[in-house]
Amino acid sequence: MELGTEAGPPAGVGGAVCPCLPSHGSYVPGDQQLSKVEKWRPPVGSSKVQVAGEPRCGDPLLQARPGGCCLGPSDSAPPPRSTGLLAPAPPASRSDLSWVLRRCLPRMQGAWAPRDQGQSHSRMGALNRPSVILLTYVLATIEFTCLFMQFSIMPYLSRNLGLDSIAFGYLQTIFGVLQLLCGPVFGRFADQHGARAALTLSFLSALTLYLLLVAASSPALPGVYLLFASRLPGALMHTMPVAQMVITDLLAPEERPKALGRLGLCFGVGVILGSLLGGTLISAYGIQCPAILAALATLLGAVLSFTCIPASTKGARTDAQAPPPGSPRASVFDLKAIGSLLRLPDVPRIFLVKVASTFPSGLFMIMFSIISMDFFQLEAAQAGYLMSFFGLLQMVTQGLVIGWLSSHFSEEALLRASVLVFIAVGLAMASMSSVFHFCLLVPGLVFSMCSLNVVTDSMLTKAVSSSDTGTMLGLCASVQPLLRTLGPTLGGLLYRSFGVPIFGHVQIVVNTLVLLLLWRKPMPQRKDKVR
């Protein structure tokens, strides 16, 4: 029997050249189990050694590795190029080499592809990426619709229970403070446990809130205590930042502003539907009816989240950054890790622009219910029509205008344009004297608020790693609760002391300073996340 320089398997034993194994090019017997791989000795001078117990190509254990194995469970390899026991193996032909390339390269590219290109079907679940994004928009619309139905319930329920305006202010403050404190923590929870767990928990918390409102409206139960208790689940109601995280994780950076803008369309639909349904159902069927409908809708949202949203929307690069098995998982309540995101390069400036530019207009919108009664002399129905006009403009701006602008202009240009329009709106607000003047400046106000929020959210998600997008979006979502917490006190003090023009003056001063900051040091233009 002749001995060659290349060793092969015994005659008649099927084998395959497996580039997935450490010993590339070694033959693995095809008729043996994982723990019973046949051991054979190569001739003298051969470097190809098959180690006993080495997994063979196509084994399920290799399939479970990132990128899988070059052979599927049902794949068959080309026959071994050997003519006898320990016979020399002829050189591989061109057809065999093309077969290996066809089988291996697609899986190798899938294992190391970017997050928006190489995500596996098992991670995405039964739905493909566009379906998951569409379902995310539907869930956000359900959340906003139910939330504004709740806003319609609260004043009437508080009055029926005998609460005055001060107690009603306490209810609003408790809700705002809980959302302010728990927003970043909930975003970190979404990063660590995935979008499915976060959305399901958010909808279940909302279901608890609406059930407590139903119970509070019952005469046989202690309504005041249940009404205050209904504020507590608000700490975990953060559907909006989780929806933003899903869109951020699944889309490329250049597609992100347009997709995030469509969430504003969901917000506008929720404002209109929630306010309309809340007022109509209260007038026709009583206070309990909107709360019951909101509870059923959030139960549907929880079921859809648990069954259709993928467990995790993070990509392959996030998996590579995950801690090794057996190492302790970072705590959700690690405030030091949350605060470290605000110290990353460029994040403090972007976050400062986001908070400072929107704060004056946020104060005005918080005080708008009082301004509409005292300054504009509007009745409740007229104020509702004005808010519907505001919501309709927001739908059009975020759903259509921002998407078109983001495809033609850079984020830096949109950010500067937003600040400039804020200054122009401040000048008009300082000289405003009627509701007609306000209607003229509302389009500019809506454009500035929507575009600045979308652009800064997109820039902040690019400034952090893909494993921290939920935490960063939770920090962004805390800006509105901060306004709802400080706004009533500060805005009421300014309005009582200086009147409506003070909001325009503050907006001019603050946004002029922000514009100087942007011109002095432009914002960075990132194409993708930091590594």
Short mmCIF file of C-alpha atoms in Angstrom, two decimals:
data_model
loop_
_atom_site.label_atom_id
_atom_site.label_comp_id
_atom_site.label_asym_id
_atom_site.label_seq_id
_atom_site.Cartn_x
_atom_site.Cartn_y
_atom_site.Cartn_z
CA MET A 1 0.00 0.00 0.00
CA GLU A 2 1.37 3.35 -1.02
CA LEU A 3 1.69 6.22 1.36
CA GLY A 4 1.29 9.80 0.20
CA THR A 5 2.03 13.18 1.62
CA GLU A 6 -1.67 13.98 2.20
CA ALA A 7 -3.68 11.67 4.38
CA GLY A 8 -7.28 10.77 3.62
CA PRO A 9 -10.01 8.82 5.38
CA PRO A 10 -10.34 5.06 5.19
CA ALA A 11 -11.74 3.74 1.96
CA GLY A 12 -15.51 3.62 1.81
CA VAL A 13 -15.99 6.06 4.70
CA GLY A 14 -17.83 9.24 3.75
CA GLY A 15 -16.21 12.49 4.80
CA ALA A 16 -16.28 16.20 4.12
CA VAL A 17 -13.80 19.03 4.04
CA CYS A 18 -15.13 21.42 6.69
CA PRO A 19 -13.78 24.97 6.71
CA CYS A 20 -15.79 25.60 9.90
CA LEU A 21 -13.54 23.33 11.98
CA PRO A 22 -10.19 24.38 13.47
CA SER A 23 -8.32 21.75 11.47
CA HIS A 24 -9.19 23.10 8.03
CA GLY A 25 -8.97 20.54 5.30
CA SER A 26 -9.00 17.47 7.57
CA TYR A 27 -11.41 14.70 6.72
CA VAL A 28 -14.20 13.88 9.16
CA PRO A 29 -15.91 10.51 8.94
CA GLY A 30 -19.50 11.03 7.84
CA ASP A 31 -21.02 7.98 9.50
CA GLN A 32 -19.89 8.67 13.08
CA GLN A 33 -21.56 10.59 15.93
CA LEU A 34 -20.10 13.71 17.57
CA SER A 35 -18.66 11.83 20.54
CA LYS A 36 -17.52 8.87 18.44
CA VAL A 37 -15.48 10.40 15.67
CA GLU A 38 -13.19 7.74 14.28
CA LYS A 39 -9.55 8.23 15.08
CA TRP A 40 -6.96 7.25 12.52
CA ARG A 41 -3.24 7.88 12.18
CA PRO A 42 -1.78 9.75 9.22
CA PRO A 43 1.40 8.60 7.61
CA VAL A 44 4.76 9.99 8.54
CA GLY A 45 5.19 13.56 7.40
CA SER A 46 1.49 14.34 7.20
CA SER A 47 0.18 17.37 9.07
CA LYS A 48 -3.52 16.50 8.81
CA VAL A 49 -4.65 15.00 12.11
CA GLN A 50 -8.29 14.35 13.00
CA VAL A 51 -8.68 14.69 16.78
CA ALA A 52 -11.06 12.31 18.51
CA GLY A 53 -14.25 14.02 19.60
CA GLU A 54 -13.95 16.87 17.11
CA PRO A 55 -17.39 17.88 15.78
CA ARG A 56 -18.09 17.07 12.20
CA CYS A 57 -19.40 19.45 9.54
CA GLY A 58 -23.15 19.97 9.64
CA ASP A 59 -23.43 19.02 13.31
CA PRO A 60 -26.19 20.89 15.25
CA LEU A 61 -23.61 22.29 17.65
CA LEU A 62 -21.87 23.99 14.76
CA GLN A 63 -25.23 25.21 13.45
CA ALA A 64 -25.79 27.05 16.76
CA ARG A 65 -22.57 29.05 16.43
CA PRO A 66 -22.71 32.67 15.17
CA GLY A 67 -22.79 32.34 11.41
CA GLY A 68 -23.58 28.62 11.64
CA CYS A 69 -21.74 25.89 9.82
CA CYS A 70 -20.94 25.77 6.14
CA LEU A 71 -23.23 22.75 5.84
CA GLY A 72 -26.85 22.58 6.91
CA PRO A 73 -28.31 19.46 8.54
CA SER A 74 -29.54 18.18 5.19
CA ASP A 75 -26.59 19.33 3.07
CA SER A 76 -24.26 16.87 1.52
CA ALA A 77 -20.59 17.45 0.92
CA PRO A 78 -18.72 16.47 -2.20
CA PRO A 79 -17.21 13.00 -1.99
CA PRO A 80 -13.69 12.77 -0.55
CA ARG A 81 -10.95 12.81 -3.08
CA SER A 82 -9.21 9.64 -1.97
CA THR A 83 -8.61 6.35 -3.75
CA GLY A 84 -7.70 4.06 -0.91
CA LEU A 85 -6.63 3.72 2.67
CA LEU A 86 -4.11 6.45 3.44
CA ALA A 87 -3.75 7.05 -0.26
CA PRO A 88 -2.53 10.39 -1.57
CA ALA A 89 -5.34 12.86 -2.16
CA PRO A 90 -5.34 14.49 -5.60
CA PRO A 91 -5.41 18.28 -5.76
CA ALA A 92 -8.82 19.85 -5.38
CA SER A 93 -10.51 20.60 -8.67
CA ARG A 94 -11.96 23.95 -9.63
CA SER A 95 -15.52 22.61 -9.23
CA ASP A 96 -14.84 21.58 -5.63
CA LEU A 97 -13.39 25.01 -4.86
CA SER A 98 -16.44 26.77 -6.30
CA TRP A 99 -18.69 24.47 -4.26
CA VAL A 100 -16.90 25.45 -1.05
CA LEU A 101 -17.14 29.15 -1.92
CA ARG A 102 -20.84 28.89 -2.70
CA ARG A 103 -21.55 27.12 0.58
CA CYS A 104 -19.30 29.09 2.92
CA LEU A 105 -19.18 32.71 1.79
CA PRO A 106 -22.89 33.54 2.24
CA ARG A 107 -22.86 32.31 5.82
CA MET A 108 -19.55 34.00 6.59
CA GLN A 109 -20.95 37.28 5.24
CA GLY A 110 -24.14 36.81 7.27
CA ALA A 111 -22.15 36.26 10.45
CA TRP A 112 -20.17 39.45 10.11
CA ALA A 113 -22.64 41.63 8.22
CA PRO A 114 -23.78 44.95 9.67
CA ARG A 115 -26.78 45.07 11.89
CA ASP A 116 -29.16 46.23 9.19
CA GLN A 117 -28.05 43.58 6.68
CA GLY A 118 -27.11 40.36 8.40
CA GLN A 119 -29.79 39.81 11.00
CA SER A 120 -30.95 36.22 11.20
CA HIS A 121 -34.49 35.08 10.65
CA SER A 122 -34.63 33.47 14.07
CA ARG A 123 -33.83 36.77 15.77
CA MET A 124 -36.52 38.64 13.84
CA GLY A 125 -39.14 36.01 14.59
CA ALA A 126 -42.05 35.25 12.27
CA LEU A 127 -42.29 38.81 10.90
CA ASN A 128 -39.80 40.41 8.55
CA ARG A 129 -38.22 43.79 9.22
CA PRO A 130 -40.82 46.01 7.45
CA SER A 131 -43.65 44.18 9.24
CA VAL A 132 -41.99 44.69 12.63
CA ILE A 133 -41.59 48.41 11.94
CA LEU A 134 -45.22 48.71 10.81
CA LEU A 135 -46.40 46.87 13.93
CA THR A 136 -44.29 49.24 16.03
CA TYR A 137 -46.15 52.19 14.52
CA VAL A 138 -49.49 50.50 15.29
CA LEU A 139 -48.48 49.87 18.91
CA ALA A 140 -47.35 53.49 19.32
CA THR A 141 -50.70 54.69 17.93
CA ILE A 142 -52.57 52.48 20.41
CA GLU A 143 -50.49 53.83 23.29
CA PHE A 144 -51.01 57.50 22.38
CA THR A 145 -54.73 57.05 21.73
CA CYS A 146 -55.25 55.45 25.14
CA LEU A 147 -53.04 58.04 26.83
CA PHE A 148 -55.08 60.97 25.50
CA MET A 149 -58.30 59.19 26.41
CA GLN A 150 -56.89 59.11 29.93
CA PHE A 151 -56.16 62.84 29.76
CA SER A 152 -59.84 63.38 28.88
CA ILE A 153 -60.95 61.29 31.87
CA MET A 154 -58.78 62.83 34.57
CA PRO A 155 -60.37 66.31 34.97
CA TYR A 156 -63.93 64.94 35.16
CA LEU A 157 -63.01 62.07 37.45
CA SER A 158 -61.11 64.41 39.78
CA ARG A 159 -64.08 66.77 39.94
CA ASN A 160 -66.49 63.91 40.65
CA LEU A 161 -64.29 62.77 43.52
CA GLY A 162 -64.21 66.27 45.03
CA LEU A 163 -60.57 67.15 44.29
CA ASP A 164 -59.62 70.79 43.78
CA SER A 165 -57.12 72.22 41.29
CA ILE A 166 -54.23 71.85 43.74
CA ALA A 167 -54.87 68.13 44.21
CA PHE A 168 -55.24 67.74 40.45
CA GLY A 169 -51.83 69.42 40.08
CA TYR A 170 -50.38 66.90 42.51
CA LEU A 171 -51.69 64.07 40.33
CA GLN A 172 -50.01 65.52 37.25
CA THR A 173 -46.76 66.17 39.12
CA ILE A 174 -46.58 62.62 40.47
CA PHE A 175 -47.03 61.19 36.98
CA GLY A 176 -44.37 63.51 35.52
CA VAL A 177 -41.81 62.83 38.25
CA LEU A 178 -42.20 59.05 37.95
CA GLN A 179 -41.72 59.17 34.19
CA LEU A 180 -38.75 61.52 34.59
CA LEU A 181 -36.95 59.25 37.05
CA CYS A 182 -37.77 55.91 35.45
CA GLY A 183 -37.34 56.79 31.76
CA PRO A 184 -33.57 56.14 31.52
CA VAL A 185 -33.83 53.04 33.72
CA PHE A 186 -36.58 51.61 31.52
CA GLY A 187 -34.47 52.34 28.44
CA ARG A 188 -31.62 50.35 29.97
CA PHE A 189 -34.06 47.54 30.70
CA ALA A 190 -35.02 47.53 27.01
CA ASP A 191 -31.34 47.36 26.00
CA GLN A 192 -30.67 44.37 28.25
CA HIS A 193 -33.91 42.39 27.95
CA GLY A 194 -35.07 43.28 24.46
CA ALA A 195 -37.93 45.09 22.78
CA ARG A 196 -40.48 42.32 23.34
CA ALA A 197 -40.10 42.35 27.12
CA ALA A 198 -40.03 46.16 27.29
CA LEU A 199 -43.12 46.74 25.14
CA THR A 200 -45.07 43.99 26.90
CA LEU A 201 -44.20 45.44 30.32
CA SER A 202 -45.16 48.94 29.19
CA PHE A 203 -48.58 47.83 27.94
CA LEU A 204 -49.24 45.73 31.04
CA SER A 205 -48.42 48.77 33.20
CA ALA A 206 -50.84 50.87 31.14
CA LEU A 207 -53.49 48.15 31.55
CA THR A 208 -53.03 48.37 35.33
CA LEU A 209 -53.42 52.16 35.22
CA TYR A 210 -56.68 52.04 33.26
CA LEU A 211 -58.12 49.29 35.46
CA LEU A 212 -57.37 51.45 38.52
CA LEU A 213 -59.20 54.34 36.82
CA VAL A 214 -62.20 52.07 36.26
CA ALA A 215 -62.12 51.08 39.91
CA ALA A 216 -61.70 54.72 41.04
CA SER A 217 -64.89 55.70 39.21
CA SER A 218 -66.90 53.11 41.15
CA PRO A 219 -68.90 54.65 44.06
CA ALA A 220 -68.41 51.53 46.19
CA LEU A 221 -64.60 51.87 46.28
CA PRO A 222 -62.26 54.51 47.78
CA GLY A 223 -61.92 56.52 44.60
CA VAL A 224 -59.41 59.15 45.76
CA TYR A 225 -56.87 56.57 46.91
CA LEU A 226 -57.29 54.51 43.76
CA LEU A 227 -56.92 57.63 41.62
CA PHE A 228 -53.58 58.48 43.24
CA ALA A 229 -52.55 54.81 43.03
CA SER A 230 -53.25 54.88 39.28
CA ARG A 231 -50.29 57.26 38.85
CA LEU A 232 -47.78 54.63 40.02
CA PRO A 233 -47.87 52.36 36.91
CA GLY A 234 -46.89 55.43 34.91
CA ALA A 235 -43.31 54.75 35.97
CA LEU A 236 -43.21 51.84 33.50
CA MET A 237 -45.25 53.33 30.65
CA HIS A 238 -42.53 54.10 28.10
CA THR A 239 -43.77 52.78 24.77
CA MET A 240 -42.44 55.75 22.80
CA PRO A 241 -38.70 55.35 23.59
CA VAL A 242 -38.91 51.57 23.04
CA ALA A 243 -40.58 52.14 19.66
CA GLN A 244 -37.79 54.59 18.80
CA MET A 245 -35.23 51.96 19.85
CA VAL A 246 -36.79 49.34 17.57
CA ILE A 247 -36.69 51.70 14.58
CA THR A 248 -33.14 52.80 15.39
CA ASP A 249 -31.92 49.21 15.65
CA LEU A 250 -33.57 47.96 12.47
CA LEU A 251 -32.87 50.82 10.06
CA ALA A 252 -29.72 52.28 8.56
CA PRO A 253 -28.60 55.71 9.85
CA GLU A 254 -29.64 57.54 6.68
CA GLU A 255 -33.19 56.12 6.96
CA ARG A 256 -33.57 56.90 10.64
CA PRO A 257 -34.83 60.54 10.66
CA LYS A 258 -37.65 59.77 8.23
CA ALA A 259 -38.76 56.71 10.18
CA LEU A 260 -38.55 58.48 13.55
CA GLY A 261 -40.59 61.31 12.08
CA ARG A 262 -43.41 58.88 11.30
CA LEU A 263 -43.74 58.24 15.02
CA GLY A 264 -44.90 61.85 15.22
CA LEU A 265 -47.64 60.87 12.79
CA CYS A 266 -48.67 58.18 15.27
CA PHE A 267 -48.64 60.81 18.01
CA GLY A 268 -50.91 63.10 15.99
CA VAL A 269 -53.34 60.27 15.29
CA GLY A 270 -53.36 59.44 19.00
CA VAL A 271 -54.05 63.07 19.95
CA ILE A 272 -57.03 63.33 17.61
CA LEU A 273 -58.52 59.86 18.18
CA GLY A 274 -57.90 59.88 21.93
CA SER A 275 -59.39 63.31 22.49
CA LEU A 276 -62.36 62.59 20.21
CA LEU A 277 -63.12 59.16 21.69
CA GLY A 278 -62.61 60.34 25.26
CA GLY A 279 -64.96 63.29 25.03
CA THR A 280 -67.60 61.43 23.01
CA LEU A 281 -67.67 58.33 25.22
CA ILE A 282 -67.77 60.35 28.44
CA SER A 283 -70.75 62.35 27.17
CA ALA A 284 -72.61 59.28 25.91
CA TYR A 285 -71.77 56.49 28.36
CA GLY A 286 -70.01 57.97 31.39
CA ILE A 287 -66.46 58.13 32.73
CA GLN A 288 -65.92 54.39 32.99
CA CYS A 289 -66.42 53.70 29.28
CA PRO A 290 -63.20 55.35 27.95
CA ALA A 291 -61.18 53.69 30.72
CA ILE A 292 -62.61 50.26 29.86
CA LEU A 293 -61.92 50.79 26.14
CA ALA A 294 -58.36 51.92 26.91
CA ALA A 295 -57.83 48.81 29.09
CA LEU A 296 -58.99 46.51 26.27
CA ALA A 297 -56.80 48.32 23.73
CA THR A 298 -53.69 48.08 25.93
CA LEU A 299 -54.40 44.38 26.53
CA LEU A 300 -54.40 43.92 22.76
CA GLY A 301 -51.11 45.85 22.59
CA ALA A 302 -49.55 43.57 25.23
CA VAL A 303 -50.61 40.45 23.30
CA LEU A 304 -49.27 41.80 20.00
CA SER A 305 -46.00 42.81 21.66
CA PHE A 306 -45.49 39.42 23.27
CA THR A 307 -46.37 37.36 20.19
CA CYS A 308 -45.11 39.42 17.23
CA ILE A 309 -42.26 41.69 18.35
CA PRO A 310 -38.83 39.98 18.19
CA ALA A 311 -37.16 39.22 21.50
CA SER A 312 -34.25 41.49 20.56
CA THR A 313 -33.71 43.95 17.74
CA LYS A 314 -30.00 44.32 18.36
CA GLY A 315 -27.69 43.18 15.57
CA ALA A 316 -24.60 41.05 15.27
CA ARG A 317 -22.23 43.75 16.51
CA THR A 318 -24.22 44.00 19.71
CA ASP A 319 -23.97 40.26 20.19
CA ALA A 320 -20.22 40.54 19.85
CA GLN A 321 -20.12 43.07 22.65
CA ALA A 322 -22.26 40.94 24.99
CA PRO A 323 -20.55 39.64 28.12
CA PRO A 324 -19.32 36.03 27.98
CA PRO A 325 -21.59 33.34 29.41
CA GLY A 326 -21.35 33.04 33.15
CA SER A 327 -20.25 36.64 33.74
CA PRO A 328 -22.54 38.82 35.89
CA ARG A 329 -25.08 40.92 33.97
CA ALA A 330 -24.92 44.67 34.49
CA SER A 331 -27.69 45.99 36.69
CA VAL A 332 -30.64 47.80 35.14
CA PHE A 333 -30.40 50.35 37.97
CA ASP A 334 -26.72 51.12 37.35
CA LEU A 335 -27.01 54.91 37.41
CA LYS A 336 -23.28 55.29 36.86
CA ALA A 337 -23.51 53.46 33.53
CA ILE A 338 -26.54 55.55 32.55
CA GLY A 339 -24.78 58.79 33.44
CA SER A 340 -21.65 57.75 31.55
CA LEU A 341 -23.58 58.07 28.27
CA LEU A 342 -23.95 61.80 28.89
CA ARG A 343 -20.16 62.12 29.07
CA LEU A 344 -19.48 60.58 25.66
CA PRO A 345 -17.99 62.88 22.99
CA ASP A 346 -20.52 65.38 21.57
CA VAL A 347 -23.42 63.97 23.61
CA PRO A 348 -23.50 66.82 26.19
CA ARG A 349 -23.72 69.49 23.47
CA ILE A 350 -26.45 67.70 21.52
CA PHE A 351 -28.44 67.06 24.68
CA LEU A 352 -28.01 70.68 25.79
CA VAL A 353 -29.33 71.91 22.42
CA LYS A 354 -32.30 69.55 22.70
CA VAL A 355 -33.30 70.69 26.20
CA ALA A 356 -32.53 74.41 25.85
CA SER A 357 -34.23 74.97 22.49
CA THR A 358 -37.49 73.23 23.37
CA PHE A 359 -37.79 74.48 26.96
CA PRO A 360 -39.33 77.96 26.22
CA SER A 361 -41.92 76.58 23.77
CA GLY A 362 -42.60 73.72 26.17
CA LEU A 363 -43.42 76.22 28.92
CA PHE A 364 -45.85 77.99 26.60
CA MET A 365 -47.61 74.75 25.60
CA ILE A 366 -47.97 73.68 29.24
CA MET A 367 -49.64 76.99 30.05
CA PHE A 368 -51.72 77.00 26.86
CA SER A 369 -54.93 75.77 28.54
CA ILE A 370 -54.84 78.80 30.86
CA ILE A 371 -53.70 81.17 28.10
CA SER A 372 -56.54 80.04 25.83
CA MET A 373 -59.10 80.88 28.54
CA ASP A 374 -57.59 84.09 29.94
CA PHE A 375 -55.74 85.66 27.01
CA PHE A 376 -57.61 84.35 23.94
CA GLN A 377 -61.02 84.15 25.69
CA LEU A 378 -61.81 80.78 24.10
CA GLU A 379 -64.49 78.36 25.19
CA ALA A 380 -63.74 74.69 25.80
CA ALA A 381 -64.99 73.57 22.37
CA GLN A 382 -62.97 76.27 20.59
CA ALA A 383 -59.84 75.35 22.50
CA GLY A 384 -60.41 71.72 21.48
CA TYR A 385 -60.63 72.72 17.81
CA LEU A 386 -57.40 74.66 18.14
CA MET A 387 -55.64 71.65 19.67
CA SER A 388 -56.97 69.45 16.86
CA PHE A 389 -55.46 71.91 14.37
CA PHE A 390 -52.19 71.69 16.27
CA GLY A 391 -52.29 67.87 16.19
CA LEU A 392 -53.09 67.81 12.47
CA LEU A 393 -50.12 70.04 11.69
CA GLN A 394 -47.90 67.80 13.76
CA MET A 395 -49.09 64.74 11.82
CA VAL A 396 -48.32 66.35 8.48
CA THR A 397 -44.97 67.77 9.62
CA GLN A 398 -43.55 64.62 11.16
CA GLY A 399 -45.16 62.19 8.76
CA LEU A 400 -44.36 63.93 5.49
CA VAL A 401 -42.30 67.13 5.73
CA ILE A 402 -39.44 65.93 7.92
CA GLY A 403 -39.01 62.73 5.90
CA TRP A 404 -38.66 64.74 2.69
CA LEU A 405 -36.30 67.28 4.24
CA SER A 406 -34.08 64.61 5.80
CA SER A 407 -33.50 63.06 2.36
CA HIS A 408 -32.38 66.40 0.87
CA PHE A 409 -30.57 68.16 3.73
CA SER A 410 -28.10 67.17 6.41
CA GLU A 411 -28.98 66.89 10.08
CA GLU A 412 -26.79 69.90 10.85
CA ALA A 413 -28.73 72.04 8.36
CA LEU A 414 -32.08 70.91 9.75
CA LEU A 415 -30.93 71.61 13.30
CA ARG A 416 -29.86 75.17 12.46
CA ALA A 417 -33.08 75.76 10.52
CA SER A 418 -35.13 74.62 13.52
CA VAL A 419 -33.36 77.02 15.85
CA LEU A 420 -33.76 79.90 13.36
CA VAL A 421 -37.49 79.24 13.05
CA PHE A 422 -37.72 79.11 16.86
CA ILE A 423 -36.27 82.65 16.97
CA ALA A 424 -38.76 83.87 14.34
CA VAL A 425 -41.64 82.27 16.28
CA GLY A 426 -40.40 83.98 19.46
CA LEU A 427 -40.48 87.36 17.73
CA ALA A 428 -44.06 86.72 16.58
CA MET A 429 -45.10 85.42 19.99
CA ALA A 430 -43.79 88.53 21.71
CA SER A 431 -46.15 90.71 19.64
CA MET A 432 -49.10 88.28 19.55
CA SER A 433 -52.46 89.81 20.48
CA SER A 434 -55.18 87.47 19.17
CA VAL A 435 -55.90 83.83 18.41
CA PHE A 436 -55.59 84.62 14.69
CA HIS A 437 -51.96 85.65 15.24
CA PHE A 438 -51.37 82.42 17.12
CA CYS A 439 -52.79 80.36 14.24
CA LEU A 440 -50.31 82.07 11.91
CA LEU A 441 -47.29 81.13 14.02
CA VAL A 442 -48.41 77.57 14.87
CA PRO A 443 -46.93 76.01 11.66
CA GLY A 444 -43.49 77.41 12.45
CA LEU A 445 -43.75 76.35 16.08
CA VAL A 446 -44.77 72.80 15.11
CA PHE A 447 -42.01 72.52 12.50
CA SER A 448 -39.32 73.65 14.93
CA MET A 449 -40.43 71.37 17.75
CA CYS A 450 -40.84 68.30 15.55
CA SER A 451 -37.69 68.65 13.47
CA LEU A 452 -35.45 69.48 16.43
CA ASN A 453 -36.71 66.48 18.42
CA VAL A 454 -36.32 64.07 15.50
CA VAL A 455 -32.87 65.32 14.48
CA THR A 456 -31.43 65.38 18.00
CA ASP A 457 -32.81 61.89 18.75
CA SER A 458 -31.19 60.59 15.57
CA MET A 459 -27.85 62.25 16.37
CA LEU A 460 -27.84 60.97 19.94
CA THR A 461 -28.51 57.38 18.89
CA LYS A 462 -25.55 57.58 16.50
CA ALA A 463 -23.31 58.93 19.26
CA VAL A 464 -23.70 55.79 21.42
CA SER A 465 -23.12 52.12 20.71
CA SER A 466 -25.98 49.98 19.42
CA SER A 467 -26.28 48.29 22.81
CA ASP A 468 -27.15 51.62 24.49
CA THR A 469 -29.76 53.08 22.13
CA GLY A 470 -32.64 52.27 24.48
CA THR A 471 -30.95 53.97 27.42
CA MET A 472 -30.17 57.08 25.38
CA LEU A 473 -33.72 57.28 24.03
CA GLY A 474 -34.97 56.90 27.60
CA LEU A 475 -32.88 59.92 28.53
CA CYS A 476 -34.36 61.82 25.57
CA ALA A 477 -37.88 60.85 26.62
CA SER A 478 -37.23 62.32 30.08
CA VAL A 479 -37.16 65.84 28.64
CA GLN A 480 -40.95 66.06 28.35
CA PRO A 481 -41.59 64.78 31.92
CA LEU A 482 -39.05 67.36 33.09
CA LEU A 483 -41.10 70.08 31.40
CA ARG A 484 -44.33 68.72 32.88
CA THR A 485 -42.73 68.72 36.33
CA LEU A 486 -41.15 72.19 36.31
CA GLY A 487 -43.38 73.84 33.72
CA PRO A 488 -46.56 74.51 35.73
CA THR A 489 -44.70 76.31 38.52
CA LEU A 490 -42.18 78.22 36.41
CA GLY A 491 -44.61 78.96 33.57
CA GLY A 492 -47.31 80.12 35.97
CA LEU A 493 -44.87 82.47 37.70
CA LEU A 494 -43.72 84.00 34.39
CA TYR A 495 -47.26 84.36 33.05
CA ARG A 496 -48.58 85.96 36.22
CA SER A 497 -45.67 88.41 36.43
CA PHE A 498 -45.05 89.39 32.78
CA GLY A 499 -47.92 88.06 30.63
CA VAL A 500 -47.82 86.13 27.34
CA PRO A 501 -45.01 88.16 25.64
CA ILE A 502 -42.47 86.82 28.16
CA PHE A 503 -42.58 83.39 26.51
CA GLY A 504 -41.56 84.95 23.19
CA HIS A 505 -38.75 86.94 24.80
CA VAL A 506 -37.34 83.86 26.56
CA GLN A 507 -37.51 81.89 23.32
CA ILE A 508 -35.58 84.58 21.42
CA VAL A 509 -32.79 84.81 23.99
CA VAL A 510 -32.33 81.08 24.55
CA ASN A 511 -32.38 80.06 20.89
CA THR A 512 -30.07 82.90 19.87
CA LEU A 513 -27.49 81.52 22.30
CA VAL A 514 -28.04 78.02 20.93
CA LEU A 515 -27.59 79.25 17.36
CA LEU A 516 -24.28 80.90 18.28
CA LEU A 517 -23.15 77.62 19.84
CA LEU A 518 -24.02 75.69 16.67
CA TRP A 519 -22.22 78.17 14.42
CA ARG A 520 -19.14 78.28 16.60
CA LYS A 521 -18.74 74.49 16.78
CA PRO A 522 -20.77 72.49 14.25
CA MET A 523 -22.24 69.16 15.22
CA PRO A 524 -20.42 66.01 14.03
CA GLN A 525 -21.84 64.14 11.04
CA ARG A 526 -21.77 60.43 11.81
CA LYS A 527 -22.72 57.85 9.25
CA ASP A 528 -23.07 55.05 11.77
CA LYS A 529 -22.80 54.25 15.44
CA VAL A 530 -19.60 54.34 17.40
CA ARG A 531 -17.97 50.99 17.96
#
